[in-house]
PDB file of N, CA and C in Angstrom:
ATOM      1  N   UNK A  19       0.846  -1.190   0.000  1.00  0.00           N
ATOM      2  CA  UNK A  19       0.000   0.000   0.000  1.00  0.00           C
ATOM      3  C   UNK A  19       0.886   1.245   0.000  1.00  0.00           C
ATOM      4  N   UNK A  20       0.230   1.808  -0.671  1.00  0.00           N
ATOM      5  CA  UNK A  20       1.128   3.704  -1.088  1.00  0.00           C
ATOM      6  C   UNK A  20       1.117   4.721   0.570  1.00  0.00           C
ATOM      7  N   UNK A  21       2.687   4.992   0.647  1.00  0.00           N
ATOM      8  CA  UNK A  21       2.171   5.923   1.956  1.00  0.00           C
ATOM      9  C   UNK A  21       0.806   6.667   2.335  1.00  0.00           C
ATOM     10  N   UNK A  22       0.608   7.219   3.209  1.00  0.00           N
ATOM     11  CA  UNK A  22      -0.442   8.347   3.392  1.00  0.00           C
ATOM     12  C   UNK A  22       0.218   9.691   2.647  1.00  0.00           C
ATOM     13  N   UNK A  23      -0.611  10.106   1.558  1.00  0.00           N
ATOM     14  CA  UNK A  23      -0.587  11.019   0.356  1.00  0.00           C
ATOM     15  C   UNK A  23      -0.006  12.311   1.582  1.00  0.00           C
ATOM     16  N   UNK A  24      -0.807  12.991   2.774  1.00  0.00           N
ATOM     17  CA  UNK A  24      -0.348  13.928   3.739  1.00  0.00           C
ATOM     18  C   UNK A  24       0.831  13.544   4.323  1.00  0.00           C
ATOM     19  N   UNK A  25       1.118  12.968   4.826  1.00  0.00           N
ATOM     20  CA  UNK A  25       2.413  12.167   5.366  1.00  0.00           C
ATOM     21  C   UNK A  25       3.558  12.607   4.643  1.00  0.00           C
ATOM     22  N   UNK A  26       3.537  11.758   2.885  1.00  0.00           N
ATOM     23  CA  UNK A  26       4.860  12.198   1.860  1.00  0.00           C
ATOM     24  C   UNK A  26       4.970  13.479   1.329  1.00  0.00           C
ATOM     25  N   UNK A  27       3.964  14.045   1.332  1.00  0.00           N
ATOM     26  CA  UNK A  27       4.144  15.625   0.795  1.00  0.00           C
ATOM     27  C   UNK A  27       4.450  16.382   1.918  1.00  0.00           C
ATOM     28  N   UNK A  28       4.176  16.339   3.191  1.00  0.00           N
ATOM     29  CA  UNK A  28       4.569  17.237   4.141  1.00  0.00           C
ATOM     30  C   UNK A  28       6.345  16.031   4.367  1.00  0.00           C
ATOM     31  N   UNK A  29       6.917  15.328   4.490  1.00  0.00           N
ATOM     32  CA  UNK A  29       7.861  15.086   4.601  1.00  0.00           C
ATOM     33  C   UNK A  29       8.913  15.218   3.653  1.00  0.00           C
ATOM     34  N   UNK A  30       8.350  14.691   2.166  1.00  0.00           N
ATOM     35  CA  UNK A  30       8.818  15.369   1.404  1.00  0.00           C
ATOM     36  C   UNK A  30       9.623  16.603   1.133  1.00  0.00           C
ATOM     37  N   UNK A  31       8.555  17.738   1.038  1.00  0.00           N
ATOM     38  CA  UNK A  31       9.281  19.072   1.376  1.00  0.00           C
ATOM     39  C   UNK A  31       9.922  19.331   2.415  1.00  0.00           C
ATOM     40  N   UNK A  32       9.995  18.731   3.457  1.00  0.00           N
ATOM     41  CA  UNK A  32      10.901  18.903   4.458  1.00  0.00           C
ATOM     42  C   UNK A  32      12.006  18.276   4.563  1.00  0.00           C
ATOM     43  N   UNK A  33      12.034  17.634   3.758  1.00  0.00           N
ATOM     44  CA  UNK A  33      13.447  16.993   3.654  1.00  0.00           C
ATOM     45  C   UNK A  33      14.369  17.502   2.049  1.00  0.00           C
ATOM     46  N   UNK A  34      13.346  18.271   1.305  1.00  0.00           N
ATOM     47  CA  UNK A  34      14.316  18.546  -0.114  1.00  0.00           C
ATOM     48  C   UNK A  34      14.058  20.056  -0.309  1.00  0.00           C
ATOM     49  N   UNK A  35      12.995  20.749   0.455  1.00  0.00           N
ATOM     50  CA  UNK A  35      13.342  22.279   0.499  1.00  0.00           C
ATOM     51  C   UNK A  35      14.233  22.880   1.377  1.00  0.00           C
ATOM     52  N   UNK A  36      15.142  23.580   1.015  1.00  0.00           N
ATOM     53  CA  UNK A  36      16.338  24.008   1.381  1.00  0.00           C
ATOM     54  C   UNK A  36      16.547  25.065   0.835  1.00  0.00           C
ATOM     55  N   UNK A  37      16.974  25.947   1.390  1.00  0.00           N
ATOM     56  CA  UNK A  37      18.053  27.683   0.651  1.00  0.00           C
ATOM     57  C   UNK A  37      18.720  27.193  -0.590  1.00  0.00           C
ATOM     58  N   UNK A  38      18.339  27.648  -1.450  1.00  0.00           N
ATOM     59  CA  UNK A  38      19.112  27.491  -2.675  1.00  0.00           C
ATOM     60  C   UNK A  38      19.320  28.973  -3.075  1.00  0.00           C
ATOM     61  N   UNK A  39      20.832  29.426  -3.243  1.00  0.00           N
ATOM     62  CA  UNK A  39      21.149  31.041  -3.510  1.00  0.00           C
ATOM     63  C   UNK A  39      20.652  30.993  -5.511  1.00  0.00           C
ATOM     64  N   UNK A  40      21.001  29.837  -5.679  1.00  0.00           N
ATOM     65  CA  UNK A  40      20.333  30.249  -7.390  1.00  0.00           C
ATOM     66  C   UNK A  40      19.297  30.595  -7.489  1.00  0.00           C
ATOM     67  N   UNK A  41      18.630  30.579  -6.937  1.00  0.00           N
ATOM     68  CA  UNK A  41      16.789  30.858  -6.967  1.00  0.00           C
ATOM     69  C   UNK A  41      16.787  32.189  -6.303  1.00  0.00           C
ATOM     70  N   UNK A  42      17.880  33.182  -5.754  1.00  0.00           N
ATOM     71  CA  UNK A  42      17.308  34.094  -5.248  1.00  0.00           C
ATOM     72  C   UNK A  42      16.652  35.269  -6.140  1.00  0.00           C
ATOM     73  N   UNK A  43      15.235  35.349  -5.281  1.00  0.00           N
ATOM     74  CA  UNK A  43      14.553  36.294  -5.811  1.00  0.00           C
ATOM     75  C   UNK A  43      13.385  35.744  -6.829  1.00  0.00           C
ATOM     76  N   UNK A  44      13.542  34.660  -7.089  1.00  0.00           N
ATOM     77  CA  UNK A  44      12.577  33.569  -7.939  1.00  0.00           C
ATOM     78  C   UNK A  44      11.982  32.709  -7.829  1.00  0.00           C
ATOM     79  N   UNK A  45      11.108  33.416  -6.586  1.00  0.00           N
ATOM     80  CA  UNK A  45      10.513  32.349  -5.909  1.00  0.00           C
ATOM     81  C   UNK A  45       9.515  31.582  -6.536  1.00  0.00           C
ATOM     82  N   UNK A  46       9.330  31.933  -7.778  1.00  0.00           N
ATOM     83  CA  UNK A  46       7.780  31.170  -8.126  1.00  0.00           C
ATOM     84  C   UNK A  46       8.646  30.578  -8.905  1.00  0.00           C
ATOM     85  N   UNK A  47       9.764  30.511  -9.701  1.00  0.00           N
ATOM     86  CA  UNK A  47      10.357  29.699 -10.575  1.00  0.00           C
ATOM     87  C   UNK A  47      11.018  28.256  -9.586  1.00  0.00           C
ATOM     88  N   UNK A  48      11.090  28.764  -8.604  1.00  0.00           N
ATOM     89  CA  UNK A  48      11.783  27.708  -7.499  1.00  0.00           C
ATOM     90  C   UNK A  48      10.581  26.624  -7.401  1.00  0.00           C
ATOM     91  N   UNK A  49       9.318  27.218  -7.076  1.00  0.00           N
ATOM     92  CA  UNK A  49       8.074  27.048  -6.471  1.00  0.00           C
ATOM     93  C   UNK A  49       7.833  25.818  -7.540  1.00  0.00           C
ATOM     94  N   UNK A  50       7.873  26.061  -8.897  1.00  0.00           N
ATOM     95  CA  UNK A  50       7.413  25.042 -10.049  1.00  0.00           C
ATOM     96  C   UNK A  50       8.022  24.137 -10.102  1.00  0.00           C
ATOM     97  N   UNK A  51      10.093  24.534 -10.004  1.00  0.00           N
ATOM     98  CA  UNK A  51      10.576  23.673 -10.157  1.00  0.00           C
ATOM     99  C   UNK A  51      10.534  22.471  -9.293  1.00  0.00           C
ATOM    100  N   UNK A  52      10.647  22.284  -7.558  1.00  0.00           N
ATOM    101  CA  UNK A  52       9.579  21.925  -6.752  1.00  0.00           C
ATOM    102  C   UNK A  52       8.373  20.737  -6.998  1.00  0.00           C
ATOM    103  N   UNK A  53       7.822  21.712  -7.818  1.00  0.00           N
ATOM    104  CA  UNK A  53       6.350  20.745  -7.660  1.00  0.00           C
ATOM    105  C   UNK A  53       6.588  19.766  -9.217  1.00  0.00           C
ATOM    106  N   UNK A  54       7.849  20.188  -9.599  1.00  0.00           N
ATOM    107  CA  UNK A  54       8.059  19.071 -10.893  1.00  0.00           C
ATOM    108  C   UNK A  54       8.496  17.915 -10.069  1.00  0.00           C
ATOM    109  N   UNK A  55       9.416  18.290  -9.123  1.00  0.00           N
ATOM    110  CA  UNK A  55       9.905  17.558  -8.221  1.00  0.00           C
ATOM    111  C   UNK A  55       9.598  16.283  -7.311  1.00  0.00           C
ATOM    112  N   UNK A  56       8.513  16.885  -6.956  1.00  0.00           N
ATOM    113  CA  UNK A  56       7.725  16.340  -5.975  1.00  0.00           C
ATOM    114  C   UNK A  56       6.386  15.837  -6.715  1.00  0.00           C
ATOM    115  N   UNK A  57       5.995  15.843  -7.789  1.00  0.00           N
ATOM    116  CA  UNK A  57       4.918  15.904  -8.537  1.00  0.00           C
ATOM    117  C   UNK A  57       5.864  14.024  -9.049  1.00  0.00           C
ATOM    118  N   UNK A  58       6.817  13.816  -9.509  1.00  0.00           N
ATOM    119  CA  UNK A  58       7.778  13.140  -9.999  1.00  0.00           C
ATOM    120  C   UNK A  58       8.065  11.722  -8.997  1.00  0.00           C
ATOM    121  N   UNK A  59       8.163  12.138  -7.637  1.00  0.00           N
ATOM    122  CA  UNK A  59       8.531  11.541  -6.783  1.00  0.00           C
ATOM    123  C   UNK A  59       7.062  10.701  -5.701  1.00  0.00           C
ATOM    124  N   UNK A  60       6.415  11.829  -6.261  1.00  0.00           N
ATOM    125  CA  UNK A  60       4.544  10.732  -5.842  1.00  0.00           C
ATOM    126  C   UNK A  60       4.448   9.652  -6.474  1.00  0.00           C
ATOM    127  N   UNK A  61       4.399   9.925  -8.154  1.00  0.00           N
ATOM    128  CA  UNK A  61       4.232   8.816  -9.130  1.00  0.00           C
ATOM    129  C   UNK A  61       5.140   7.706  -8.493  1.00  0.00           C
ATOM    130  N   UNK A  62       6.721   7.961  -8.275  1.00  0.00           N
ATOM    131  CA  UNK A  62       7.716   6.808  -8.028  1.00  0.00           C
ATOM    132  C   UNK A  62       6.662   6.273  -6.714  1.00  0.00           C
ATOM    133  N   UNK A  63       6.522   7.147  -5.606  1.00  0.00           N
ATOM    134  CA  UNK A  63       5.887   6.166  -4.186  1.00  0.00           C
ATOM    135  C   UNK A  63       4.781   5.541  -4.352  1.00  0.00           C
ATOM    136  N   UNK A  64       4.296   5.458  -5.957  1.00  0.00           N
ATOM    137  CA  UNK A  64       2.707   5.502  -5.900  1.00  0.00           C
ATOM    138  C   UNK A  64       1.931   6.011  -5.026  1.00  0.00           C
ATOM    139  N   UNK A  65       1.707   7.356  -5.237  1.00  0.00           N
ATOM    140  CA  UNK A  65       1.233   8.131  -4.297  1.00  0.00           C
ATOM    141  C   UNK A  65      -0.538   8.443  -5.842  1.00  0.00           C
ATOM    142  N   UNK A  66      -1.511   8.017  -5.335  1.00  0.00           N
ATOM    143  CA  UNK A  66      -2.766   8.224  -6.498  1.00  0.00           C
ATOM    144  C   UNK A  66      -2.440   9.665  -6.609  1.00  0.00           C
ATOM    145  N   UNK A  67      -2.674  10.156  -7.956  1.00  0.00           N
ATOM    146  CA  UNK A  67      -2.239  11.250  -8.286  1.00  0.00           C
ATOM    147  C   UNK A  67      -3.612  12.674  -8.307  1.00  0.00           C
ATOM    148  N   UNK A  68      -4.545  11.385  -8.327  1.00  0.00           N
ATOM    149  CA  UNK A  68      -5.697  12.146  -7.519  1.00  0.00           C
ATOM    150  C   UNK A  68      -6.107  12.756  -6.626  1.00  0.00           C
ATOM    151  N   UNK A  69      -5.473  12.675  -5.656  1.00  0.00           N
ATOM    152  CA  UNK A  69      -5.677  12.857  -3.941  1.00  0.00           C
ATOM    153  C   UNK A  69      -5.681  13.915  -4.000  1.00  0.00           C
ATOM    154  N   UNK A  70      -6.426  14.757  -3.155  1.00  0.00           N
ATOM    155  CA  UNK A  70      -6.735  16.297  -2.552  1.00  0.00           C
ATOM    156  C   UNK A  70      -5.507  16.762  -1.919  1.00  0.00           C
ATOM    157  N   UNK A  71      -4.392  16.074  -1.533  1.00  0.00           N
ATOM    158  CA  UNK A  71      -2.965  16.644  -0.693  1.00  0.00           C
ATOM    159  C   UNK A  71      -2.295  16.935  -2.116  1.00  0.00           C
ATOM    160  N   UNK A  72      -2.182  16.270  -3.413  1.00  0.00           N
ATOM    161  CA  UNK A  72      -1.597  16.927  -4.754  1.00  0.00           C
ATOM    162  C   UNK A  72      -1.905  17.535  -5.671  1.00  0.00           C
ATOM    163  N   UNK A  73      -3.130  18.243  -4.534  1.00  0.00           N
ATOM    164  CA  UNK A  73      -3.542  19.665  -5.700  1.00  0.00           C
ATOM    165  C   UNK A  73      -2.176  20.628  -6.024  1.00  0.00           C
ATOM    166  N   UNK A  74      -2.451  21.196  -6.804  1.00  0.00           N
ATOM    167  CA  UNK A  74      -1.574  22.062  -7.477  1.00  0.00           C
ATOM    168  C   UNK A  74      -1.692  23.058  -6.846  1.00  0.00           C
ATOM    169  N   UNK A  75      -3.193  23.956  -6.083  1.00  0.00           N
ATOM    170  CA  UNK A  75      -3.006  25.340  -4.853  1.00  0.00           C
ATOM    171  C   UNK A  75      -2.516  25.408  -4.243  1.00  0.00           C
ATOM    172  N   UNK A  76      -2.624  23.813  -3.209  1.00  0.00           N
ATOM    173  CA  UNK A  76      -2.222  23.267  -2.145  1.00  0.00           C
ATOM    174  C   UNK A  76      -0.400  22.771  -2.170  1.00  0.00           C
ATOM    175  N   UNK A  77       0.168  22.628  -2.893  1.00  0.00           N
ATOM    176  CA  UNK A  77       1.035  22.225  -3.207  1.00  0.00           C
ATOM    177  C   UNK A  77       2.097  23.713  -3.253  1.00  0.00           C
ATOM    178  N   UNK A  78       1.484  24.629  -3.961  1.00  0.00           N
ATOM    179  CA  UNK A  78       2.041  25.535  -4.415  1.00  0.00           C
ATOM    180  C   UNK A  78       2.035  26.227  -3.019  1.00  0.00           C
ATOM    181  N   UNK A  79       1.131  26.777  -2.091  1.00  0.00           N
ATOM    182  CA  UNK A  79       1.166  27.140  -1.004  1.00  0.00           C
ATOM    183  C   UNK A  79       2.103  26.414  -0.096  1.00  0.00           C
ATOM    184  N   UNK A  80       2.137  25.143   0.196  1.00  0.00           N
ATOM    185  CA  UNK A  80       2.954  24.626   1.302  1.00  0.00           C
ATOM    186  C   UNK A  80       4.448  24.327   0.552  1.00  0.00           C
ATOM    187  N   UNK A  81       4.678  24.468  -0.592  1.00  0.00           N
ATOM    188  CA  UNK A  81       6.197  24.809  -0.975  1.00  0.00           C
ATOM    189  C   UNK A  81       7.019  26.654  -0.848  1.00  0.00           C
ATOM    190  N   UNK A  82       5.811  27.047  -1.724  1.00  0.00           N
ATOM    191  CA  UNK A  82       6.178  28.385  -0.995  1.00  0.00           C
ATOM    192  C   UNK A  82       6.046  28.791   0.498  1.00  0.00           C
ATOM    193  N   UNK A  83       5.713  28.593   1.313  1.00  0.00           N
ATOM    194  CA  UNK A  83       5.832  28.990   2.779  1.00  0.00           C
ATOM    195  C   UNK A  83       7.266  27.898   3.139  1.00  0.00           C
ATOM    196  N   UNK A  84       7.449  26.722   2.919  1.00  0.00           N
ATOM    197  CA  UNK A  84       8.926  26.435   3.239  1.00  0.00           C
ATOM    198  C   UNK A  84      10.184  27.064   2.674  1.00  0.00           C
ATOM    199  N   UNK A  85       9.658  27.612   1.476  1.00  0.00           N
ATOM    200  CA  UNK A  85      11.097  28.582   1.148  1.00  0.00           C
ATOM    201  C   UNK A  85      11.203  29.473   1.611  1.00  0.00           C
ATOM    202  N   UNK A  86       9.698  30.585   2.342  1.00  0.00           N
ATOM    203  CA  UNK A  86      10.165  31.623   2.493  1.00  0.00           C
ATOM    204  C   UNK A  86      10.636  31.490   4.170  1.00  0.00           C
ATOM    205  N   UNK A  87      10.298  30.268   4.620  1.00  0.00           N
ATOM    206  CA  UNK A  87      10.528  29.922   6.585  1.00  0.00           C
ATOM    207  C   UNK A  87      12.152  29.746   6.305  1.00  0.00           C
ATOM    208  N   UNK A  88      12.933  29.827   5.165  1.00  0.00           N
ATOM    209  CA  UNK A  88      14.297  29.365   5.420  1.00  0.00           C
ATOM    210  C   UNK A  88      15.089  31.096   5.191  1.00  0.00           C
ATOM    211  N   UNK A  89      15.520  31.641   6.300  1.00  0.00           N
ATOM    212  CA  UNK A  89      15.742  32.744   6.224  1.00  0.00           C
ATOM    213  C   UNK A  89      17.179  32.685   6.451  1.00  0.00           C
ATOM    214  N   UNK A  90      18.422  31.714   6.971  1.00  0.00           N
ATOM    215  CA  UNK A  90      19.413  31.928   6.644  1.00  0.00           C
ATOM    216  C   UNK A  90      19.918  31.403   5.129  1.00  0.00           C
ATOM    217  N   UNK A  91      20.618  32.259   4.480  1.00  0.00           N
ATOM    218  CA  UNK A  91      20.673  32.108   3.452  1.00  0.00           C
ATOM    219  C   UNK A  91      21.919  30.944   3.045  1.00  0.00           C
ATOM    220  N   UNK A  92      22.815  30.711   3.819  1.00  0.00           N
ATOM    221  CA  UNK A  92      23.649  29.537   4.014  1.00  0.00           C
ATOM    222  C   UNK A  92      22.862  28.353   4.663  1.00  0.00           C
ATOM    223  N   UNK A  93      21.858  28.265   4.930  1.00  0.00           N
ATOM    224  CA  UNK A  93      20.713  27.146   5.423  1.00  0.00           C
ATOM    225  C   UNK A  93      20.546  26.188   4.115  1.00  0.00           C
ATOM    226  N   UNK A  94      20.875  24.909   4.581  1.00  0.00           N
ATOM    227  CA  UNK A  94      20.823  23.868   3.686  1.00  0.00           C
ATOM    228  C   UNK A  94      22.047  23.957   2.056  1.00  0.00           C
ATOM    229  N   UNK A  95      22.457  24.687   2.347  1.00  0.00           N
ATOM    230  CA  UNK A  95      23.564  24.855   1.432  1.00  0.00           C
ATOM    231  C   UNK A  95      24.566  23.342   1.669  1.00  0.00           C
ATOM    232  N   UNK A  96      25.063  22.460   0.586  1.00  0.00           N
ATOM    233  CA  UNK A  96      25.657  21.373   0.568  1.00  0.00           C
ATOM    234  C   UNK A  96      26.838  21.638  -0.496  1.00  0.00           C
ATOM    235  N   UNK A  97      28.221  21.395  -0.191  1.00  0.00           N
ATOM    236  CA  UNK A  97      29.186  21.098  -1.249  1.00  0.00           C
ATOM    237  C   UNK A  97      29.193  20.301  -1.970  1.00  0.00           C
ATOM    238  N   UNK A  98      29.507  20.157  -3.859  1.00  0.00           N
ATOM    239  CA  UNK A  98      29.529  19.221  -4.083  1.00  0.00           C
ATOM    240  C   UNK A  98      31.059  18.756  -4.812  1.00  0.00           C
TER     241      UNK A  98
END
């Protein structure tokens, strides 16, 4: 059985939204890229693509409020 659809999208973004300095100032371009992201990674969990937690409002709202809660700008920054 496929996780709970609320469960992977709120963990989800909490584990892959992070300060990214390329995106500064672009937040809605961040915001899409994101929900390609995570839109990508339901299908892999079989997450039904139907469900009311992968609306596209809803989605778009709780990605944008985790980018803008990350206010140090070296926050989540990784070397590669």
């Amino acid at each position: 059985m496929a996780e709970n659809p609320s469960n992977f999208v709120r963990d989800w973004i909490s584990e892959h939204v992070h300060s990214d300095p390329f995106f500064n100032g672009r937040t809605e371009e961040r915001v899409g890229s994101v929900m390609q992201r995570l839109s990508a990674a339901s299908k892999e969990a079989e997450i039904p693509q139907d469900d009311p937690e992968l609306a596209p409002d809803l989605l778009r709202d709780l990605i944008q409020a985790a980018i803008e809660r990350t206010y140090d700008p070296s926050a989540g920054l990784r070397s590669f």
